[in-house]
Coordinates of C-alpha atoms in Angstrom, one line a residue:
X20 CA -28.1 46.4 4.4
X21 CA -29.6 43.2 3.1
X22 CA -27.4 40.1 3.0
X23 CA -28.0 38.9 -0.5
X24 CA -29.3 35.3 -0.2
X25 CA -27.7 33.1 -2.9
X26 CA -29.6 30.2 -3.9
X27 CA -27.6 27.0 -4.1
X28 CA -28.5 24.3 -6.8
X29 CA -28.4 20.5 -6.6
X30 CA -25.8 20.1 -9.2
X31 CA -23.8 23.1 -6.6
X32 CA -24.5 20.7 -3.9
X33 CA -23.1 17.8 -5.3
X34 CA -19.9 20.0 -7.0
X35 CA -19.2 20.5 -3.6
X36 CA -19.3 17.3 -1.9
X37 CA -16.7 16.1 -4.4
X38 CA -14.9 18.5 -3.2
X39 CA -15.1 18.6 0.2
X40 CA -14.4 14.5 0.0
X41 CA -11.2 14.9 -2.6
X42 CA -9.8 17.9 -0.5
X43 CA -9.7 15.2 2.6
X44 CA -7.3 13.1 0.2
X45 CA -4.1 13.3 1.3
X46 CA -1.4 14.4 -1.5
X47 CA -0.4 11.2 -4.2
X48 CA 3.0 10.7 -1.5
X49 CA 1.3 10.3 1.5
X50 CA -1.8 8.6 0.2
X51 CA 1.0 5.3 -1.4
X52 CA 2.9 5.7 1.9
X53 CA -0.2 4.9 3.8
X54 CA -1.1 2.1 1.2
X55 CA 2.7 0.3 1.6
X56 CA 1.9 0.4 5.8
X57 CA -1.8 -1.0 5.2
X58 CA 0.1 -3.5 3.4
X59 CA 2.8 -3.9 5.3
X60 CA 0.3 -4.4 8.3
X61 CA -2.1 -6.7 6.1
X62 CA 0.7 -8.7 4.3
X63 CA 1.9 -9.5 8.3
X64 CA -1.5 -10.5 9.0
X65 CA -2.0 -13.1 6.2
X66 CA 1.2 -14.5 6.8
X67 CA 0.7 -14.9 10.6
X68 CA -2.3 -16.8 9.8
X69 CA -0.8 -19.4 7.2
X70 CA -3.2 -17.9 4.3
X71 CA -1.5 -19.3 0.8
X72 CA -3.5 -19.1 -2.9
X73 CA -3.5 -21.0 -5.7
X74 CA -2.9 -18.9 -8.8
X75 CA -4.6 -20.9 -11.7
X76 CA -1.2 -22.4 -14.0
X77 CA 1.1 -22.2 -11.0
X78 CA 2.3 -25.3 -9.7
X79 CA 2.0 -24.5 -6.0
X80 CA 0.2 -22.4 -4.1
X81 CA 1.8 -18.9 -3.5
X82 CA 2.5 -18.3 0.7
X83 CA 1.7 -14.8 1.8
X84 CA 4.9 -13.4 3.2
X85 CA 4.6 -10.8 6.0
X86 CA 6.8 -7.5 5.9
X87 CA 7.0 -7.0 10.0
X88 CA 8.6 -10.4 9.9
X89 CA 12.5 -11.5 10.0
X90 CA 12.8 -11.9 6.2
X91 CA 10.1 -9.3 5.4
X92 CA 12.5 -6.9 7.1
X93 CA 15.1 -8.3 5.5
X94 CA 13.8 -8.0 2.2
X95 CA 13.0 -4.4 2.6
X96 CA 16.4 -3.0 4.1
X97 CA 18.3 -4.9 1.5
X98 CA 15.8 -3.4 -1.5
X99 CA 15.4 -0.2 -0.7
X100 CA 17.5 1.0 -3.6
X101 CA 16.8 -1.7 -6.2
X102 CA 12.9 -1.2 -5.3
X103 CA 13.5 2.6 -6.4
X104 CA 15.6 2.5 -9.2
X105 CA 14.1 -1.0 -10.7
X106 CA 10.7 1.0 -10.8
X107 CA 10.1 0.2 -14.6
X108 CA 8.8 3.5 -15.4
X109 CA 12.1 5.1 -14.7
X110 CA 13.5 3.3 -17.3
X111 CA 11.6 4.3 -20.1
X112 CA 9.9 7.3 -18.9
X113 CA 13.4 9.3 -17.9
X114 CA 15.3 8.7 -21.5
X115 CA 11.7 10.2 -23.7
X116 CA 12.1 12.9 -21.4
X117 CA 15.1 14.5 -22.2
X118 CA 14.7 14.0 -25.7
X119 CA 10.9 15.7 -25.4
X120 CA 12.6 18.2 -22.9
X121 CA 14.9 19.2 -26.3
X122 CA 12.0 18.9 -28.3
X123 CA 9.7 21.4 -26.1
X124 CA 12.6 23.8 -24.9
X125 CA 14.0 24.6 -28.2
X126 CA 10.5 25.6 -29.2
X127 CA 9.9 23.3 -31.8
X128 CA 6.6 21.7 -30.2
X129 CA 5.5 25.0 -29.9
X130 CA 5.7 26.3 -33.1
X131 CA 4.4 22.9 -34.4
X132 CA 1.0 24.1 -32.5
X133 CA 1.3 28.1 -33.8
X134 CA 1.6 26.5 -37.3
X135 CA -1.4 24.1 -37.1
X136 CA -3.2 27.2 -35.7
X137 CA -1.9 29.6 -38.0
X138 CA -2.5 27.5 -41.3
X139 CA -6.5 27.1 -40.2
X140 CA -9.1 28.9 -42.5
X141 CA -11.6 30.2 -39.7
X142 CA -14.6 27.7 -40.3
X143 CA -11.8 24.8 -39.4
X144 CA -10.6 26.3 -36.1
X145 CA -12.5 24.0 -33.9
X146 CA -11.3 21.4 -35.6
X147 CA -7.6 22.4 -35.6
X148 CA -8.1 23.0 -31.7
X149 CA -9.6 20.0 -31.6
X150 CA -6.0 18.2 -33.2
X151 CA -4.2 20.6 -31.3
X152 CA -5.5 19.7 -27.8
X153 CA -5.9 16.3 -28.1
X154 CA -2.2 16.0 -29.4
X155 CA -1.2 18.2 -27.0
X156 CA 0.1 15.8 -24.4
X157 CA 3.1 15.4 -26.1
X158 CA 3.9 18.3 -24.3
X159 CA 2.7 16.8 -21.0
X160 CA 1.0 19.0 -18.5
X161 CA 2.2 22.1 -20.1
X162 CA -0.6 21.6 -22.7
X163 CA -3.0 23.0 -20.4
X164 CA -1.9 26.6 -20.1
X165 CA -0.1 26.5 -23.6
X166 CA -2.9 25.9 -25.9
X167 CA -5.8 27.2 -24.2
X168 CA -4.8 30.9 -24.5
X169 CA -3.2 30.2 -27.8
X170 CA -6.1 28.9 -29.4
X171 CA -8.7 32.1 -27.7
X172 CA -5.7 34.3 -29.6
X173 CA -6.0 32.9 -33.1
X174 CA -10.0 32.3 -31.9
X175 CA -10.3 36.4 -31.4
X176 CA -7.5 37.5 -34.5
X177 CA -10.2 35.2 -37.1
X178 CA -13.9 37.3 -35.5
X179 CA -14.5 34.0 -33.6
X180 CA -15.1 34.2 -30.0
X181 CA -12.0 34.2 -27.8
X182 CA -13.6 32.0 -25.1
X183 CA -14.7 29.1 -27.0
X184 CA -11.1 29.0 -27.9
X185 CA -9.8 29.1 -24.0
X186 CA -12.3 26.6 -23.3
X187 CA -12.2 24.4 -26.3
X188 CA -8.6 23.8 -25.8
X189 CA -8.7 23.2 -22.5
X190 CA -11.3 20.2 -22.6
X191 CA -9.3 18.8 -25.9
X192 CA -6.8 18.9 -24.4
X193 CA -7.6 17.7 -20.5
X194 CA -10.1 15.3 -21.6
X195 CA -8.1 13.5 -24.5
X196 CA -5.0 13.9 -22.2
X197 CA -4.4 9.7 -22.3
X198 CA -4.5 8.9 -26.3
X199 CA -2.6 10.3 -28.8
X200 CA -1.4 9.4 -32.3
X201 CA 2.4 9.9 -31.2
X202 CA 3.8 8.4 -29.0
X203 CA 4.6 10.0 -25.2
X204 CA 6.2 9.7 -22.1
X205 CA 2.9 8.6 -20.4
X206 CA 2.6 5.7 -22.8
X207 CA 6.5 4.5 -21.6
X208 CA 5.0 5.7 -18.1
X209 CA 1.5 3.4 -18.0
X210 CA 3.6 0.4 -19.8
X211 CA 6.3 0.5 -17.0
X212 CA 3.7 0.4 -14.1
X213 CA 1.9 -2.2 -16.0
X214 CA 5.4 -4.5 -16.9
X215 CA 5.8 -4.3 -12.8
X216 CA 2.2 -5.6 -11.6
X217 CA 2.7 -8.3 -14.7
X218 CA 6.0 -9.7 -13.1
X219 CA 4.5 -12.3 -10.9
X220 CA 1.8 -13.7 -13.1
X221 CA 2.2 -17.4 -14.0
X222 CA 0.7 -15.8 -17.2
X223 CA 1.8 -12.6 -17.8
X224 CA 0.0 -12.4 -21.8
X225 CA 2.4 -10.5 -24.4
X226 CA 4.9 -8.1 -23.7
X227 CA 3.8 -4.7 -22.3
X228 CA 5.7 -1.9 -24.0
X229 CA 4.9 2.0 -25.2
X230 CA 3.6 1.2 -28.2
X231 CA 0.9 -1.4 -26.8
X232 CA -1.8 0.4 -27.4
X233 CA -1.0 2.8 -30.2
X234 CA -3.6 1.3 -32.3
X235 CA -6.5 2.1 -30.1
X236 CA -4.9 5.5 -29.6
X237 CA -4.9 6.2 -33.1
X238 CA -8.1 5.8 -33.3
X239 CA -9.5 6.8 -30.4
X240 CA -8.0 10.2 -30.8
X241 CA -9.2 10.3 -34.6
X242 CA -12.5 10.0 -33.6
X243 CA -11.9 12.6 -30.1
X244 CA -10.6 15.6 -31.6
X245 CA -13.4 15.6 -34.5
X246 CA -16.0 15.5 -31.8
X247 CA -14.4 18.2 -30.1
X248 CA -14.1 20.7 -33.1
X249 CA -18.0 19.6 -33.2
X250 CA -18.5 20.1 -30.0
X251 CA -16.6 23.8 -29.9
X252 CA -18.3 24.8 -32.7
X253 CA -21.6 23.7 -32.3
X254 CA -22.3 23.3 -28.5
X255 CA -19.8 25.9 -27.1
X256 CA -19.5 28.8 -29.0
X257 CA -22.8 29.2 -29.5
X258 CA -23.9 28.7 -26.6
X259 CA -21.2 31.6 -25.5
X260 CA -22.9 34.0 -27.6
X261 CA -26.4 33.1 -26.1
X262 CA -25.2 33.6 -23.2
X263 CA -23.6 37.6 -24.3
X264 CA -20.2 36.5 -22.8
X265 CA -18.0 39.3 -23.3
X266 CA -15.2 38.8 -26.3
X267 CA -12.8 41.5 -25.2
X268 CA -10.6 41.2 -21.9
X269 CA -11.4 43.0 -18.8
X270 CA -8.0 45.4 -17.8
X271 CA -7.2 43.6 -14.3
X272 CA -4.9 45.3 -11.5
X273 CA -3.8 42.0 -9.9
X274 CA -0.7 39.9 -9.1
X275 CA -1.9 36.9 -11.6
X276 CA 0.8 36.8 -14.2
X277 CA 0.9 34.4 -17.3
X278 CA 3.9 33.5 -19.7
X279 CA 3.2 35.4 -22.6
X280 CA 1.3 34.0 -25.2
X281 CA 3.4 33.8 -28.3
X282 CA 2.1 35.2 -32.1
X283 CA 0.5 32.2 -33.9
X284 CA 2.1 33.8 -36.5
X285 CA 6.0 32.1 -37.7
X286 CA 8.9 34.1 -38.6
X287 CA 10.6 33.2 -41.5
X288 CA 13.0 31.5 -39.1
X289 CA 11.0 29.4 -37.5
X290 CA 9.4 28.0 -40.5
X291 CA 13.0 27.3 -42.0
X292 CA 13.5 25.5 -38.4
X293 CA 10.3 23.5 -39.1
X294 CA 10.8 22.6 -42.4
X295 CA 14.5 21.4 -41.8
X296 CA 12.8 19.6 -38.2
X297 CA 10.7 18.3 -40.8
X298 CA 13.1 16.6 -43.1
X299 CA 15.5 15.6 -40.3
X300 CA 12.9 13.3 -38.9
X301 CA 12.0 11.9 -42.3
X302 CA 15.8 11.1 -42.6
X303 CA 15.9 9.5 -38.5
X304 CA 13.1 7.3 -39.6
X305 CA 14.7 6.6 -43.1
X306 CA 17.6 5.4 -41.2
X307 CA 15.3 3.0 -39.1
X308 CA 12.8 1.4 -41.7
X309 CA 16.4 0.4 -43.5
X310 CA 17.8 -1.1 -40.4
X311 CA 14.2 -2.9 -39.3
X312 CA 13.6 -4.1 -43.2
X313 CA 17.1 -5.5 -43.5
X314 CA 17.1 -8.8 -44.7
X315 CA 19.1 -9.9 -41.7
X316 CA 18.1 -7.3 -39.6
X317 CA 19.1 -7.6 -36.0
X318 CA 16.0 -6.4 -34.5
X319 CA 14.4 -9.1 -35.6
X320 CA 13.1 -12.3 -33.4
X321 CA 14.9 -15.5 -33.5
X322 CA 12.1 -16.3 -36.5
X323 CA 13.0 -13.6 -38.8
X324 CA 9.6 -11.5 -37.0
X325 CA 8.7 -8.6 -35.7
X326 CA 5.7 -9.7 -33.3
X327 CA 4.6 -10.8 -30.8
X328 CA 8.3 -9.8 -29.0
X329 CA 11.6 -9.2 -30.7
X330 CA 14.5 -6.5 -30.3
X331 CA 12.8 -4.2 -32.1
X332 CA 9.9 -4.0 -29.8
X333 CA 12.4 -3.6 -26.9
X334 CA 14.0 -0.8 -28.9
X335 CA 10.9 1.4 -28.8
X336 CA 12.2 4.0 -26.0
X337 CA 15.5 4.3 -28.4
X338 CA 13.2 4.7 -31.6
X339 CA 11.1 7.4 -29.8
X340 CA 14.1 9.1 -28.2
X341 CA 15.4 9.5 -31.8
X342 CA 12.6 10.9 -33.1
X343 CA 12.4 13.6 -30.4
X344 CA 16.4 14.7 -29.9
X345 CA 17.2 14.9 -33.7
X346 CA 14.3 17.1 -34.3
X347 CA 14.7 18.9 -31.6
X348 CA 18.5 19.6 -32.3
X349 CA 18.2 20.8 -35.7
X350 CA 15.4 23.7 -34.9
X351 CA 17.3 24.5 -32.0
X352 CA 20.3 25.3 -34.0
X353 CA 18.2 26.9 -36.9
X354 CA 16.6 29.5 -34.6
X355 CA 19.3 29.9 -32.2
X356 CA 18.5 28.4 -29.3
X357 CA 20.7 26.0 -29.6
X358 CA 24.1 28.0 -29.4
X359 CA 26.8 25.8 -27.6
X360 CA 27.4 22.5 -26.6
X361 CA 26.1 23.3 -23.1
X362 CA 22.6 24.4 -24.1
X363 CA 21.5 20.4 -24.8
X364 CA 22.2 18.9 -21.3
X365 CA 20.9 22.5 -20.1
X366 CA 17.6 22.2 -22.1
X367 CA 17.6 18.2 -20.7
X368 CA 18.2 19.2 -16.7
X369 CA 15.2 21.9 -17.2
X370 CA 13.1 18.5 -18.5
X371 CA 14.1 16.7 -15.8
X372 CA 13.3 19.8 -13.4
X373 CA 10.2 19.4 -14.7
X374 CA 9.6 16.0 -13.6
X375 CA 11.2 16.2 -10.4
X376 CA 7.8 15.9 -8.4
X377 CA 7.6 12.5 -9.9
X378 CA 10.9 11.0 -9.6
X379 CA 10.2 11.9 -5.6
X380 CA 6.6 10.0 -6.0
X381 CA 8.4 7.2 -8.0
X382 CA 10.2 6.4 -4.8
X383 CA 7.6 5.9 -2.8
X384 CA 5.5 3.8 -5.7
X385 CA 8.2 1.4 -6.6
X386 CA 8.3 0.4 -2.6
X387 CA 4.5 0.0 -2.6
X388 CA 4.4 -2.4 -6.5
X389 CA 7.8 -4.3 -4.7
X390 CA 5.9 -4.9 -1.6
X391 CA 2.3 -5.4 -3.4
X392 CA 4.0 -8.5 -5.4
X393 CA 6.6 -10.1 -3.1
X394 CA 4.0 -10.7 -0.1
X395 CA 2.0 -12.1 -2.5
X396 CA -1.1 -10.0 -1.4
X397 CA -1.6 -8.9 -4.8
X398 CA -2.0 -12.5 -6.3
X399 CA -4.3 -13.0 -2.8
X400 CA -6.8 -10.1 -4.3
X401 CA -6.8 -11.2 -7.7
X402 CA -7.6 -14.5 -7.1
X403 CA -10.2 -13.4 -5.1
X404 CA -12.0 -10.9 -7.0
X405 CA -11.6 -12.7 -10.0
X406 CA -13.2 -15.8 -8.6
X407 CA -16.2 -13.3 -7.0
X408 CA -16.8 -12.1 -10.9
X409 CA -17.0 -15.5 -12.2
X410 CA -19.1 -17.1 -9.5
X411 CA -21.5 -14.2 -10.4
X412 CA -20.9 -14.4 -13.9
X413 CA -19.3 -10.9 -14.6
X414 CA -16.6 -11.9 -17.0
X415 CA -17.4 -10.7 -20.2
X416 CA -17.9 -6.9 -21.5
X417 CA -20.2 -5.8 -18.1
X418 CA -16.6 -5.9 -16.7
X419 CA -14.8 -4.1 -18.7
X420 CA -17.9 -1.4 -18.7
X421 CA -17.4 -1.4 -14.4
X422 CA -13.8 -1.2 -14.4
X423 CA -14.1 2.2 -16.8
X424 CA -16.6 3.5 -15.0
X425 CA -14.7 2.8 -11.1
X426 CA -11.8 4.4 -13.0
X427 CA -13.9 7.1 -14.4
X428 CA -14.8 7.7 -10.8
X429 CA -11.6 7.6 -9.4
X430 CA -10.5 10.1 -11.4
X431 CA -12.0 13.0 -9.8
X432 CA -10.4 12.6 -6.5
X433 CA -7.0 10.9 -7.8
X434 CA -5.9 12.8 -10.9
X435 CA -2.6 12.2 -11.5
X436 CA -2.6 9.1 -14.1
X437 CA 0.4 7.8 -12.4
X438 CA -0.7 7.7 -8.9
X439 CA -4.2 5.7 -10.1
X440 CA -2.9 3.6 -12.5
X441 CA -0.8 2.8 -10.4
X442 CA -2.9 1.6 -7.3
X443 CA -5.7 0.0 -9.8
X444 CA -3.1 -1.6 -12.0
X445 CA -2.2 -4.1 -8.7
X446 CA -5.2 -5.1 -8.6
X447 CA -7.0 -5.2 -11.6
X448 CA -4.1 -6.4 -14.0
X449 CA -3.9 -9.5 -12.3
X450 CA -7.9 -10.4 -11.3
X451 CA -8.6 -9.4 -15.2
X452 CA -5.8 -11.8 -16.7
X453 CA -7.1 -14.6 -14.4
X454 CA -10.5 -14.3 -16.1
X455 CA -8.8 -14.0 -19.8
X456 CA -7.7 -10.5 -20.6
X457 CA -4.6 -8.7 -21.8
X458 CA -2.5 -6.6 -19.4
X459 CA -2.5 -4.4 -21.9
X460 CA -5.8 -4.2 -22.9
X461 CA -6.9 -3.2 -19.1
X462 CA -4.3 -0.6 -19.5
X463 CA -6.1 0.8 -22.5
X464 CA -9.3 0.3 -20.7
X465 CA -7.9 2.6 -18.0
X466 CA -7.2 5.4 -20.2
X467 CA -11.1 6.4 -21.5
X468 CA -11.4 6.6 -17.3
X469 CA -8.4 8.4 -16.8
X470 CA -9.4 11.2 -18.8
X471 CA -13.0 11.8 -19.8
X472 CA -13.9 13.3 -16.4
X473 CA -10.9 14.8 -15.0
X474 CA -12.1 18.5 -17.0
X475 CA -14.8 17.9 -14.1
X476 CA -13.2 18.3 -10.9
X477 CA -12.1 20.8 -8.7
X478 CA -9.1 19.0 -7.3
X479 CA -7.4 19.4 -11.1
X480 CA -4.7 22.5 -10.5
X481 CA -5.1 23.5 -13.8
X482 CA -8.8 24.0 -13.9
X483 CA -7.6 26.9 -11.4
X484 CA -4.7 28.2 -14.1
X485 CA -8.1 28.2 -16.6
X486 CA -10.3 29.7 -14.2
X487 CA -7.8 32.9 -13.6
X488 CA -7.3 33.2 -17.3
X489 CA -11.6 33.5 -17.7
X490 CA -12.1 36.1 -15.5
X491 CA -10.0 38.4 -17.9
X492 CA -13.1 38.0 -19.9
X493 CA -15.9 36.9 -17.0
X494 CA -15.1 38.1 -14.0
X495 CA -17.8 36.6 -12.0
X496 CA -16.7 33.2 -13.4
X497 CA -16.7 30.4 -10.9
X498 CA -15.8 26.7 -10.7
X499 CA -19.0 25.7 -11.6
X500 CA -19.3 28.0 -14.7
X501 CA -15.9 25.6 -16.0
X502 CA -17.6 22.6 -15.1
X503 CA -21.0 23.6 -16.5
X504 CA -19.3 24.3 -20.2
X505 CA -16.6 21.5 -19.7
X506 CA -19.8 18.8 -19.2
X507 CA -20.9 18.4 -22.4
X508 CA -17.0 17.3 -23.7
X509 CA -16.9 15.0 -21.0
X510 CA -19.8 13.2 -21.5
X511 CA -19.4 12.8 -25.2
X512 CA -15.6 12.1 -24.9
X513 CA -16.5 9.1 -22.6
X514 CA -19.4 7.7 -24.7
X515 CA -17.1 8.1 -28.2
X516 CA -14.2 6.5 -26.5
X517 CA -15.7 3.9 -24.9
X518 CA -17.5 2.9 -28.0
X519 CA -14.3 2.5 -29.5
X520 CA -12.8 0.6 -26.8
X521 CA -16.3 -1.6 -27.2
X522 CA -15.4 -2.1 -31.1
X523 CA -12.1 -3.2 -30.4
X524 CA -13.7 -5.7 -27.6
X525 CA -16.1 -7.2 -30.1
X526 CA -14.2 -7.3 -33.0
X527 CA -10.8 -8.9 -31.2
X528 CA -8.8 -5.9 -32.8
X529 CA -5.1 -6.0 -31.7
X530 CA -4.3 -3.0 -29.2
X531 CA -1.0 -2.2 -30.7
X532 CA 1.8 -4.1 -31.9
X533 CA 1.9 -7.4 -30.8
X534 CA -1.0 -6.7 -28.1
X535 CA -4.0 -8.0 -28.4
X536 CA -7.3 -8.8 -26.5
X537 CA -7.8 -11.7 -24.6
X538 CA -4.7 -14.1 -23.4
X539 CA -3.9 -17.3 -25.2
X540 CA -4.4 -20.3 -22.7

């Protein structure tokens, strides 16, 4: 017999170099552990050698401080703990958390989705996938194998093809992971990494908090989730019919199991759950607008303001915790999740369960951000690089355009948002506010990179979860027949969203609440 030669295309080539190189990546633990000893080693170095910097604004010049020293030691056994738990994402990530936990395990984000879906005349299914996925990190990582087979269900129950349902809610969904018109965990998580690189800057710009930048969310998102019922209903799914993929599922005798897929259909139930959800939300934000709008309202700044800080911007983890757990509660109880008073803090470990894998990583990122701004190596780097872009006059928008693109990049060998934010916040925070920009600005920046490309790589463990669910209907699907359809969303997404980061660039729009562009002074 004949060995059956396949022929292996550029684009294969090059699929599989990225691979090859991201496989060799160690896992998001061990890859910051090794960071805090190149640090540690490199801090030691600079300090040996009497190297100091002078941060524009400060008064004097900032010594680097060595960690294999007396007092770098010192530092480090006496902050082990503080390092860890004063990692600012902890406290505002952890509190959203169980409320969304409450919010996603009594179902009620759920059947939010199934009723988007379920309300949908057929010709607007793309578009309600399109909503669906891009508001679909609310739900965090379990977006990507909720609404994917969800949305081929309702796709195959209207005479639509199945697959450009699987498919069209997994790129909504993976690549509009980072913006959203509610606010999420992520948002309290990006803020928190980007309050701790801000700490040591003489000018640290305003406040960074989760609502910094819900305006360019709003509408980035807007303008994502029409292009991607566009894009699923005139790229995709046609193209799936050209191409005589099958619509019906292939009977499979394996081990792969999936959670069931639930009806898109509500019971009578759930909708009273909804609707009652519905109203007790309305009343949580009554309650509020009447507090913020008093007269003499305490969340108000010492001038009777809201912007650009004031308690009521610090409040925002409360206000979003609210807004999740009182919801959440009342469709609970209607449907009968909700039983006893042990099913709340049951419904809130299972959330944390769920985030244990980062509360492990947070350990080992709030020693590397403690150690990155007390030797000082951090303000050393930013000084430097952002002296390098002016001396070659990259200041302005070719900037901004590089930094996307590097994160862009980045993202298909490092894609938890976390873990990269993380390591390009310490850097590029501080180097971008010494040339004139926002902290929170560069964090919104971050986000068109953080998502657009990570449908595109191999090292994403979900494109694997989608790949298993394809074969029911192709099963001689591969990784490059994902990243062949998932393309097109990815280059669209990247170009839309960065056009609207570029309009709020030239137009000096505020981010979000009392965030804006470029730093005063």
């Amino acid at each position: 017999m004949t060995a059956t030669t396949v022929k292996t295309t550029r684009a294969d080539r090059i699929l599989n170099g990225i691979e090859r190189a991201g496989n060799k990546l160690p896992n998001p633990f061990m890859l910051f552990l090794y960071l805090f000893l190149i640090t540690a080693v490199g801090s030691s170095i600079l300090a040996w050698m009497d190297v100091s910097v002078q941060i524009p604004g400060a008064d004097e010049p900032t010594q680097m401080r060595g960690f294999f020293t007396g007092e770098g030691l010192a530092w480090f056994t006496e902050n082990l703990g503080p390092n860890y738990l004063g990692f600012p994402p902890l406290v505002t990530v952890l509190p959203i958390i169980l409320a969304v936990g409450v919010a996603e395990k009594s179902g009620l984000l759920a059947a939010l989705i199934r009723k988007t879906f379920g309300s949908s005349p057929r010709w607007a299914l793309p578009y309600a996938v399109g909503v669906v996925g891009v508001l679909g990190s609310i739900m965090s990582d379990a977006a990507f194998v909720v609404i994917p087979p969800l949305a081929a269900l309702v796709f195959a129950a209207a005479g639509r093809h199945p697959v450009a349902g699987l498919l069209g809610g997994f790129a909504a969904a993976g690549a509009g992971y980072s913006t959203t018109m509610l606010v999420t965990s992520l948002d309290a998580l990006f803020a928190g990494i980007t309050t701790a690189v801000t700490a040591t800057l003489p000018n640290p710009g305003d406040p960074v908090h989760p609502l910094s930048n819900y305006f360019f969310n709003v509408a980035s998102a807007a303008v994502l989730m029409f292009l991607a019922g566009l894009l699923i209903d005139k790229v995709l799914e046609p193209r799936l019919i050209r191409q005589n993929v099958p619509r019906e599922q292939f009977s499979e005798d394996d081990d792969t199991t999936f959670s069931p897929v639930p009806d898109a259909d509500l019971t009578s139930v759930e909708r009273r759950g909804l609707v009652l959800a519905g109203i007790s939300a309305l009343v949580v934000a009554a309650v509020i607008l009447a507090g913020i709008f008093w007269p003499d309202s305490p969340w108000r700044n010492e001038e009777g303001a809201f912007l650009p800080r004031s308690p009521l911007l610090s409040s925002i983890v409360f206000i979003v915790f609210a807004m999740f757990i009182v919801p959440g509660l009342v469709y609970g109880r209607v449907v009968g999740v909700l039983k006893n008073s042990e099913d709340m803090p049951r419904m809130m470990g299972d959330a944390i369960k769920d985030m244990m894998s980062f509360l492990v990583l947070a350990f080992v990122l709030g020693q590397f951000i403690a150690l990155f701004n007390w030797s000082g190596i951090g303000s050393w780097i930013a000084v430097g690089g952002a002296e390098t872009l002016q001396s070659i006059g990259l200041t302005g928008y070719g900037a901004i355009f590089g930094f996307v693109v590097l994160a862009s990049l980045l993202n298909l060998f490092i894609i938890s948002g976390s873990s990269l934010w993380t390591l390009m916040a310490a850097v590029f925070v501080p180097m971008f506010a010494l040339i004139g920009y926002e902290p929170g600005f560069i964090q919104g920046a971050f986000r068109v990179g953080d998502s657009a490309t990570q449908i595109l790589t191999p090292l994403n463990p979900y494109i694997i979860v989608l790949l298993a669910m394809l074969r029911r209907y192709e099963p001689n699907a591969g990784l490059g027949t994902i990243i062949a359809r998932m393309l097109p969303f990815s280059i669209v997404f990247w170009l839309a969203w960065f056009a609207v980061l570029s309009a709020f660039f030239f137009l000096d729009l505020p981010m979000g609440p009392g965030n804006g562009i470029f730093l005063e002074g």
